[in-house]
Amino acid sequence: MAREAIFGPNDSRTNESRESTAANKLGLLTPDEERVLRPQRMFEMVGQRDVYERIEVAIEASRKRGEPLGHVLFDGPPGLGKTTFALCIPRELGVSVQIGNGATLRAPKDLVPYLTNAEEGSVLFIDEIHRMHKSVEEFLYPAMEDFRIDLTLGEGVNARTLNIQLKPFTLIGATTRTGLISAPLRDRFQMREHLDFYTVDELSTIVRRSAGKLGAEIIDDAADEIASRSRSTPRLANNRLRWVRDYSDARADGRITLEVAQKALDMAGIDVIGLDAQDRKYLDTILRVFQGGPVGVEAVAHTMNVAPDTFIDEVEPFLLRSELIVRTPRGRILTGKGVRHLGYDPVQFPQCSQNHLF
Ligand code: ADP
């Protein structure tokens, strides 16, 4: 019988940091819709087959041995399914899950309730684990290795150490920045899984399923169109679908046809490869203000009055993958392909066209 208790002390996990770009806000799903659309079981998940199969093997083995699953670290850009995996795993195991966020774990005492509340074999999911304070990270090591924590009570001559034995549990960490995870922490995860961008076919399947769950009628061509304009990311595919559905209800007969999808996405400023106005402004700022680069992301962010993390986490991964920019030790550089995407002739910007690929 699957038990599920989702709770967490001081759990201030919000979608704010993950939903900060204009494109993500567009068609933002309500918490109810988000719950309906998020796969509840692993078999409902689309794509990421390699990761899926490795996790399946590990779950099967842990079940057969009656031991808790080894600790798992997921990394990859936002919206690719880290949380979905992390919440499906305890359901597959039939254990409870607690959810925390690295940003709220500033001192070891913030982590203690999670660890002492952890039931035998249960899952503790820490999102944005790279944001945990260093002292919390060090406090976590013996908990991960020996299911033990060492608490210091009192100060000075009255100080004493209390060793608390924990129930064996599984830590699942998620991060958009593996680079910020220290080697000692990384090494304590038995499985480290990187989630990659999705293909258009995979996203199209997700869009069609999501439309079904939302009770919307969608033509296959329209699902493909939404998929190809979603920056290879399921969360954006769902958000865009939500917007297209609003548009079709307001301006058409409620059926999502290719024409309706195109009109809705055009109206929202989503271009043919899925970039929104902010993504294009980022490229345009590098080109016009910084002559194509190289330029540090902080300089671009400050010029545009946006937090650098928004660019690093949410905007750049797709632009890098699409080869619209490249990252060098001296900073970001717009490629010839990037110049062309903005509608200019790369020949006019030799510094960019020299710098690669178009
Ligand atoms: P992350 O934690 O990596 O930021 P999430 O797991 O929250 O991403 O995924 C965002 C949304 O995208 C989910 O709510 C879900 O609806 C959808 N999604 C993510 N991965 C998949 C998948 N493999 N199959 C179907 N839908 C997915």
Short mmCIF file of C-alpha atoms and ligand atoms in Angstrom, two decimals:
data_model
loop_
_atom_site.label_atom_id
_atom_site.label_comp_id
_atom_site.label_asym_id
_atom_site.label_seq_id
_atom_site.Cartn_x
_atom_site.Cartn_y
_atom_site.Cartn_z
CA MET A 1 0.00 0.00 0.00
CA ALA A 2 1.57 3.26 -1.06
CA ARG A 3 1.76 5.85 1.67
CA GLU A 4 2.35 9.39 0.76
CA ALA A 5 2.95 12.21 3.16
CA ILE A 6 4.30 15.26 1.47
CA PHE A 7 5.39 17.79 4.01
CA GLY A 8 8.40 19.65 5.12
CA PRO A 9 9.30 22.00 7.95
CA ASN A 10 9.85 25.57 6.78
CA ASP A 11 9.01 24.42 3.31
CA SER A 12 9.01 27.60 1.34
CA ARG A 13 9.38 25.88 -1.97
CA THR A 14 7.77 28.07 -4.57
CA ASN A 15 7.89 28.21 -8.30
CA GLU A 16 9.10 31.78 -8.25
CA SER A 17 12.75 31.18 -8.96
CA ARG A 18 11.90 28.63 -11.59
CA GLU A 19 9.18 30.61 -13.31
CA SER A 20 10.78 33.95 -13.57
CA THR A 21 11.14 34.42 -17.30
CA ALA A 22 8.33 35.98 -19.25
CA ALA A 23 7.88 32.82 -21.32
CA ASN A 24 7.48 30.70 -18.25
CA LYS A 25 4.92 33.07 -16.82
CA LEU A 26 2.91 32.91 -19.98
CA GLY A 27 0.11 30.43 -19.62
CA LEU A 28 1.35 29.67 -16.13
CA LEU A 29 -0.43 26.61 -14.83
CA THR A 30 -2.49 26.80 -11.67
CA PRO A 31 -1.30 24.46 -8.89
CA ASP A 32 -4.28 22.20 -9.68
CA GLU A 33 -3.40 22.00 -13.37
CA GLU A 34 0.24 21.43 -12.51
CA ARG A 35 -0.82 18.49 -10.32
CA VAL A 36 -3.03 17.07 -13.06
CA LEU A 37 -0.33 17.32 -15.71
CA ARG A 38 2.64 16.05 -13.73
CA PRO A 39 3.09 12.30 -14.26
CA GLN A 40 2.33 10.48 -11.02
CA ARG A 41 4.04 7.22 -11.90
CA MET A 42 7.25 6.55 -13.79
CA PHE A 43 5.53 4.70 -16.64
CA GLU A 44 3.65 7.92 -17.47
CA MET A 45 6.91 9.79 -18.02
CA VAL A 46 7.92 10.49 -21.60
CA GLY A 47 11.55 10.45 -22.82
CA GLN A 48 14.76 10.28 -20.70
CA ARG A 49 14.78 6.54 -21.40
CA ASP A 50 18.36 5.88 -20.21
CA VAL A 51 17.77 7.61 -16.91
CA TYR A 52 14.39 5.93 -16.58
CA GLU A 53 15.82 2.46 -17.06
CA ARG A 54 18.69 2.94 -14.62
CA ILE A 55 16.29 4.23 -11.97
CA GLU A 56 13.95 1.31 -12.63
CA VAL A 57 16.78 -1.19 -12.10
CA ALA A 58 17.86 0.53 -8.88
CA ILE A 59 14.28 0.56 -7.55
CA GLU A 60 13.78 -3.09 -8.41
CA ALA A 61 17.04 -4.07 -6.73
CA SER A 62 16.29 -2.09 -3.59
CA ARG A 63 12.84 -3.64 -3.38
CA LYS A 64 14.22 -7.16 -3.77
CA ARG A 65 16.90 -6.61 -1.14
CA GLY A 66 14.54 -4.76 1.18
CA GLU A 67 17.08 -1.95 1.49
CA PRO A 68 16.55 1.76 0.94
CA LEU A 69 17.36 3.05 -2.53
CA GLY A 70 20.81 4.67 -2.78
CA HIS A 71 20.93 8.47 -2.80
CA VAL A 72 20.15 10.01 -6.20
CA LEU A 73 21.24 13.38 -7.64
CA PHE A 74 19.40 14.84 -10.65
CA ASP A 75 20.85 17.70 -12.57
CA GLY A 76 19.79 19.62 -15.65
CA PRO A 77 18.07 22.83 -16.72
CA PRO A 78 14.72 23.79 -15.14
CA GLY A 79 11.51 22.12 -16.27
CA LEU A 80 13.03 18.87 -17.57
CA GLY A 81 11.56 16.51 -15.00
CA LYS A 82 13.86 16.45 -11.96
CA THR A 83 11.01 17.02 -9.51
CA THR A 84 8.77 14.65 -11.44
CA PHE A 85 11.32 11.83 -11.13
CA ALA A 86 11.94 12.70 -7.48
CA LEU A 87 8.22 12.46 -6.65
CA CYS A 88 7.56 9.36 -8.76
CA ILE A 89 10.35 7.35 -7.12
CA PRO A 90 8.77 7.22 -3.62
CA ARG A 91 5.44 6.24 -5.20
CA GLU A 92 7.15 3.36 -6.97
CA LEU A 93 8.76 2.35 -3.69
CA GLY A 94 5.54 2.85 -1.71
CA VAL A 95 7.26 5.11 0.84
CA SER A 96 6.64 8.58 2.21
CA VAL A 97 8.44 11.67 0.95
CA GLN A 98 9.46 14.98 2.52
CA ILE A 99 10.26 17.95 0.32
CA GLY A 100 12.79 20.65 1.17
CA ASN A 101 14.63 23.36 -0.70
CA GLY A 102 18.34 24.10 -0.46
CA ALA A 103 17.65 27.83 -0.35
CA THR A 104 15.90 27.50 3.03
CA LEU A 105 18.58 25.26 4.58
CA ARG A 106 20.85 27.92 6.03
CA ALA A 107 22.03 26.16 9.18
CA PRO A 108 22.15 22.51 10.34
CA LYS A 109 19.16 23.11 12.62
CA ASP A 110 17.03 23.72 9.51
CA LEU A 111 17.79 20.19 8.33
CA VAL A 112 17.39 18.36 11.66
CA PRO A 113 13.56 18.02 11.55
CA TYR A 114 13.68 16.52 8.07
CA LEU A 115 16.25 13.95 9.13
CA THR A 116 14.66 12.98 12.42
CA ASN A 117 11.20 12.79 10.79
CA ALA A 118 12.44 10.53 8.00
CA GLU A 119 10.72 7.15 8.20
CA GLU A 120 12.54 3.91 7.42
CA GLY A 121 13.20 3.71 3.67
CA SER A 122 11.51 7.06 3.01
CA VAL A 123 12.66 9.72 0.58
CA LEU A 124 13.93 13.18 1.44
CA PHE A 125 13.85 15.35 -1.68
CA ILE A 126 15.95 18.52 -1.59
CA ASP A 127 15.37 20.75 -4.58
CA GLU A 128 18.02 23.35 -5.52
CA ILE A 129 20.45 21.42 -3.36
CA HIS A 130 23.34 23.60 -4.58
CA ARG A 131 21.87 26.46 -2.55
CA MET A 132 22.29 24.69 0.78
CA HIS A 133 24.70 26.42 3.17
CA LYS A 134 28.14 24.81 3.42
CA SER A 135 27.59 24.03 7.14
CA VAL A 136 24.39 22.15 6.25
CA GLU A 137 26.21 20.23 3.56
CA GLU A 138 28.88 19.07 6.02
CA PHE A 139 26.21 18.17 8.55
CA LEU A 140 24.55 16.02 5.89
CA TYR A 141 27.62 13.86 5.16
CA PRO A 142 27.33 11.46 8.16
CA ALA A 143 23.55 11.38 7.65
CA MET A 144 24.05 10.22 4.07
CA GLU A 145 26.84 7.79 4.86
CA ASP A 146 25.98 6.29 8.24
CA PHE A 147 22.43 7.56 8.88
CA ARG A 148 23.76 9.43 11.90
CA ILE A 149 23.91 13.06 12.94
CA ASP A 150 26.13 14.72 15.52
CA LEU A 151 24.45 17.60 17.33
CA THR A 152 26.37 19.98 19.55
CA LEU A 153 24.28 21.24 22.44
CA GLY A 154 25.23 24.19 24.62
CA GLU A 155 28.36 26.29 24.38
CA GLY A 156 31.86 26.50 25.83
CA VAL A 157 32.57 24.18 28.78
CA ASN A 158 28.93 23.09 28.86
CA ALA A 159 28.93 21.97 25.26
CA ARG A 160 28.28 18.32 24.61
CA THR A 161 27.77 16.27 21.52
CA LEU A 162 24.71 14.17 20.96
CA ASN A 163 24.85 11.40 18.38
CA ILE A 164 21.48 10.59 16.92
CA GLN A 165 20.92 7.44 14.89
CA LEU A 166 18.54 8.02 11.97
CA LYS A 167 16.32 5.58 10.13
CA PRO A 168 17.87 4.60 6.80
CA PHE A 169 16.46 6.93 4.14
CA THR A 170 17.08 7.98 0.55
CA LEU A 171 18.19 11.49 -0.27
CA ILE A 172 17.17 12.76 -3.70
CA GLY A 173 18.83 16.02 -4.67
CA ALA A 174 18.01 18.18 -7.67
CA THR A 175 20.12 20.97 -9.08
CA THR A 176 20.33 23.16 -12.13
CA ARG A 177 24.06 23.63 -11.41
CA THR A 178 26.18 20.56 -10.92
CA GLY A 179 29.19 22.84 -11.11
CA LEU A 180 28.20 24.32 -7.75
CA ILE A 181 27.96 20.97 -5.99
CA SER A 182 31.14 20.22 -4.07
CA ALA A 183 32.96 16.98 -4.93
CA PRO A 184 32.48 15.47 -1.42
CA LEU A 185 28.71 15.97 -1.66
CA ARG A 186 28.51 14.73 -5.24
CA ASP A 187 30.51 11.61 -4.37
CA ARG A 188 28.04 10.65 -1.65
CA PHE A 189 25.26 10.11 -4.19
CA GLN A 190 25.22 6.52 -5.48
CA MET A 191 23.43 7.64 -8.66
CA ARG A 192 24.01 10.87 -10.52
CA GLU A 193 21.64 11.43 -13.41
CA HIS A 194 21.74 14.24 -15.93
CA LEU A 195 18.44 15.15 -17.61
CA ASP A 196 18.77 16.35 -21.15
CA PHE A 197 16.51 18.40 -23.41
CA TYR A 198 13.58 16.61 -25.06
CA THR A 199 13.02 15.93 -28.75
CA VAL A 200 10.10 17.53 -30.57
CA ASP A 201 8.44 14.10 -30.85
CA GLU A 202 8.65 13.53 -27.12
CA LEU A 203 7.28 16.99 -26.37
CA SER A 204 4.51 16.49 -28.88
CA THR A 205 3.46 13.33 -27.03
CA ILE A 206 3.50 15.29 -23.76
CA VAL A 207 1.41 18.10 -25.31
CA ARG A 208 -1.18 15.65 -26.66
CA ARG A 209 -1.44 13.86 -23.32
CA SER A 210 -1.65 17.13 -21.42
CA ALA A 211 -4.37 18.40 -23.76
CA GLY A 212 -6.30 15.19 -23.04
CA LYS A 213 -5.91 15.66 -19.28
CA LEU A 214 -7.11 19.27 -19.57
CA GLY A 215 -10.04 18.17 -21.71
CA ALA A 216 -8.86 20.15 -24.76
CA GLU A 217 -9.21 18.92 -28.32
CA ILE A 218 -5.96 19.24 -30.26
CA ILE A 219 -4.91 18.40 -33.83
CA ASP A 220 -1.56 16.53 -34.17
CA ASP A 221 0.00 19.32 -36.27
CA ALA A 222 -0.84 21.82 -33.55
CA ALA A 223 0.78 19.62 -30.90
CA ASP A 224 3.92 19.41 -33.07
CA GLU A 225 3.91 23.20 -33.47
CA ILE A 226 3.66 23.80 -29.72
CA ALA A 227 6.35 21.17 -29.12
CA SER A 228 8.78 22.76 -31.55
CA ARG A 229 8.25 26.17 -29.96
CA SER A 230 8.85 25.05 -26.38
CA ARG A 231 12.64 25.25 -26.07
CA SER A 232 12.84 21.45 -25.74
CA THR A 233 11.36 21.66 -22.22
CA PRO A 234 8.21 19.85 -20.97
CA ARG A 235 7.30 22.60 -18.51
CA LEU A 236 7.31 25.19 -21.29
CA ALA A 237 5.40 22.84 -23.60
CA ASN A 238 2.65 22.59 -20.96
CA ASN A 239 2.67 26.34 -20.33
CA ARG A 240 2.45 27.10 -24.03
CA LEU A 241 -0.36 24.58 -24.43
CA ARG A 242 -2.23 26.32 -21.63
CA TRP A 243 -1.89 29.66 -23.41
CA VAL A 244 -2.91 28.21 -26.77
CA ARG A 245 -5.96 26.66 -25.15
CA ASP A 246 -6.94 30.02 -23.62
CA TYR A 247 -6.54 31.61 -27.04
CA SER A 248 -8.58 28.92 -28.78
CA ASP A 249 -11.39 29.28 -26.24
CA ALA A 250 -11.38 33.07 -26.54
CA ARG A 251 -10.75 33.58 -30.23
CA ALA A 252 -11.72 30.31 -31.94
CA ASP A 253 -14.15 27.46 -31.39
CA GLY A 254 -12.08 25.78 -28.67
CA ARG A 255 -10.48 23.25 -31.03
CA ILE A 256 -6.70 23.63 -31.15
CA THR A 257 -5.76 23.60 -34.82
CA LEU A 258 -2.37 24.41 -36.33
CA GLU A 259 -3.57 27.87 -37.29
CA VAL A 260 -4.87 28.58 -33.80
CA ALA A 261 -1.60 27.38 -32.23
CA GLN A 262 0.49 29.53 -34.57
CA LYS A 263 -1.60 32.63 -34.02
CA ALA A 264 -1.58 32.19 -30.25
CA LEU A 265 2.19 31.66 -30.06
CA ASP A 266 2.87 34.55 -32.46
CA MET A 267 0.70 36.80 -30.33
CA ALA A 268 2.73 35.81 -27.25
CA GLY A 269 5.98 36.66 -29.03
CA ILE A 270 7.21 33.06 -29.10
CA ASP A 271 9.31 32.62 -32.23
CA VAL A 272 9.73 29.55 -34.43
CA ILE A 273 12.38 27.94 -32.23
CA GLY A 274 10.54 28.85 -29.04
CA LEU A 275 12.49 31.91 -27.91
CA ASP A 276 10.48 34.60 -26.17
CA ALA A 277 11.06 38.35 -26.12
CA GLN A 278 13.47 38.14 -23.20
CA ASP A 279 15.59 35.44 -24.84
CA ARG A 280 15.86 37.52 -28.01
CA LYS A 281 16.64 40.65 -26.02
CA TYR A 282 19.49 38.78 -24.33
CA LEU A 283 20.94 37.89 -27.75
CA ASP A 284 20.31 41.40 -29.05
CA THR A 285 22.04 42.99 -26.04
CA ILE A 286 25.16 40.90 -26.64
CA LEU A 287 25.12 41.90 -30.30
CA ARG A 288 24.39 45.61 -30.07
CA VAL A 289 25.71 46.66 -26.67
CA PHE A 290 28.69 44.32 -26.48
CA GLN A 291 29.48 43.98 -30.19
CA GLY A 292 28.78 40.26 -30.15
CA GLY A 293 30.98 39.54 -27.10
CA PRO A 294 32.87 38.09 -25.43
CA VAL A 295 30.94 39.43 -22.48
CA GLY A 296 30.30 38.20 -18.95
CA VAL A 297 26.74 37.13 -18.20
CA GLU A 298 26.66 39.57 -15.27
CA ALA A 299 27.25 42.51 -17.60
CA VAL A 300 24.40 41.44 -19.89
CA ALA A 301 22.15 40.80 -16.90
CA HIS A 302 22.88 44.18 -15.33
CA THR A 303 22.30 45.96 -18.63
CA MET A 304 18.91 44.28 -18.92
CA ASN A 305 18.14 44.65 -15.21
CA VAL A 306 17.57 40.91 -14.76
CA ALA A 307 19.17 38.62 -12.15
CA PRO A 308 22.19 36.82 -13.67
CA ASP A 309 20.90 33.50 -12.27
CA THR A 310 17.81 33.78 -14.46
CA PHE A 311 20.02 33.81 -17.52
CA ILE A 312 22.41 31.16 -16.28
CA ASP A 313 19.65 28.74 -15.23
CA GLU A 314 16.80 29.37 -17.59
CA VAL A 315 17.92 31.17 -20.72
CA GLU A 316 21.46 30.17 -21.59
CA PRO A 317 21.26 26.35 -21.51
CA PHE A 318 18.94 26.26 -24.52
CA LEU A 319 20.82 29.02 -26.37
CA LEU A 320 24.10 27.13 -25.86
CA ARG A 321 22.57 23.88 -26.99
CA SER A 322 21.12 25.56 -30.08
CA GLU A 323 24.57 27.06 -30.78
CA LEU A 324 23.20 30.60 -30.81
CA ILE A 325 25.87 31.52 -28.26
CA VAL A 326 29.08 29.90 -27.12
CA ARG A 327 30.70 30.13 -23.71
CA THR A 328 34.42 30.89 -23.57
CA PRO A 329 36.75 31.65 -20.64
CA ARG A 330 36.43 35.32 -21.63
CA GLY A 331 32.62 35.32 -21.68
CA ARG A 332 29.64 34.65 -23.89
CA ILE A 333 29.93 35.14 -27.65
CA LEU A 334 27.08 35.35 -30.13
CA THR A 335 27.58 32.94 -33.04
CA GLY A 336 26.85 33.62 -36.69
CA LYS A 337 23.77 31.47 -36.24
CA GLY A 338 22.71 33.72 -33.36
CA VAL A 339 23.17 36.84 -35.51
CA ARG A 340 21.13 35.29 -38.27
CA HIS A 341 18.38 34.34 -35.84
CA LEU A 342 18.04 38.01 -34.93
CA GLY A 343 17.48 38.73 -38.60
CA TYR A 344 20.88 40.24 -39.44
CA ASP A 345 23.43 39.16 -41.99
CA PRO A 346 26.40 37.55 -40.17
CA VAL A 347 28.73 39.14 -42.74
CA GLN A 348 27.96 42.50 -41.12
CA PHE A 349 29.25 41.15 -37.83
CA PRO A 350 32.52 39.43 -38.70
CA GLN A 351 33.50 39.08 -35.05
CA CYS A 352 30.49 36.76 -34.61
CA SER A 353 30.64 34.85 -37.86
CA GLN A 354 34.32 34.10 -37.24
CA ASN A 355 33.29 32.72 -33.93
CA HIS A 356 31.54 29.73 -35.35
CA LEU A 357 28.89 27.93 -36.89
CA PHE A 358 26.16 29.34 -38.93
P1 ADP B 1 12.28 20.32 -12.89
O1 ADP B 1 12.13 19.78 -11.49
O2 ADP B 1 13.40 19.68 -13.64
O3 ADP B 1 12.36 21.82 -12.93
P2 ADP B 1 9.62 19.28 -13.26
O4 ADP B 1 9.80 17.86 -12.87
O5 ADP B 1 8.96 20.19 -12.26
O6 ADP B 1 11.00 19.92 -13.73
O7 ADP B 1 8.81 19.28 -14.64
C1 ADP B 1 8.00 20.36 -15.03
C2 ADP B 1 6.70 19.84 -15.62
O8 ADP B 1 6.96 19.24 -16.88
C3 ADP B 1 6.03 18.76 -14.78
O9 ADP B 1 5.06 19.30 -13.93
C4 ADP B 1 5.41 17.84 -15.79
O10 ADP B 1 4.08 18.27 -16.06
C5 ADP B 1 6.23 18.04 -17.03
N1 ADP B 1 7.20 16.94 -17.25
C6 ADP B 1 8.49 16.92 -16.88
N2 ADP B 1 9.09 15.79 -17.26
C7 ADP B 1 8.16 15.06 -17.89
C8 ADP B 1 8.16 13.79 -18.55
N3 ADP B 1 9.28 13.06 -18.62
N4 ADP B 1 7.02 13.35 -19.10
C9 ADP B 1 5.89 14.11 -19.06
N5 ADP B 1 5.83 15.32 -18.46
C10 ADP B 1 6.93 15.80 -17.89
#
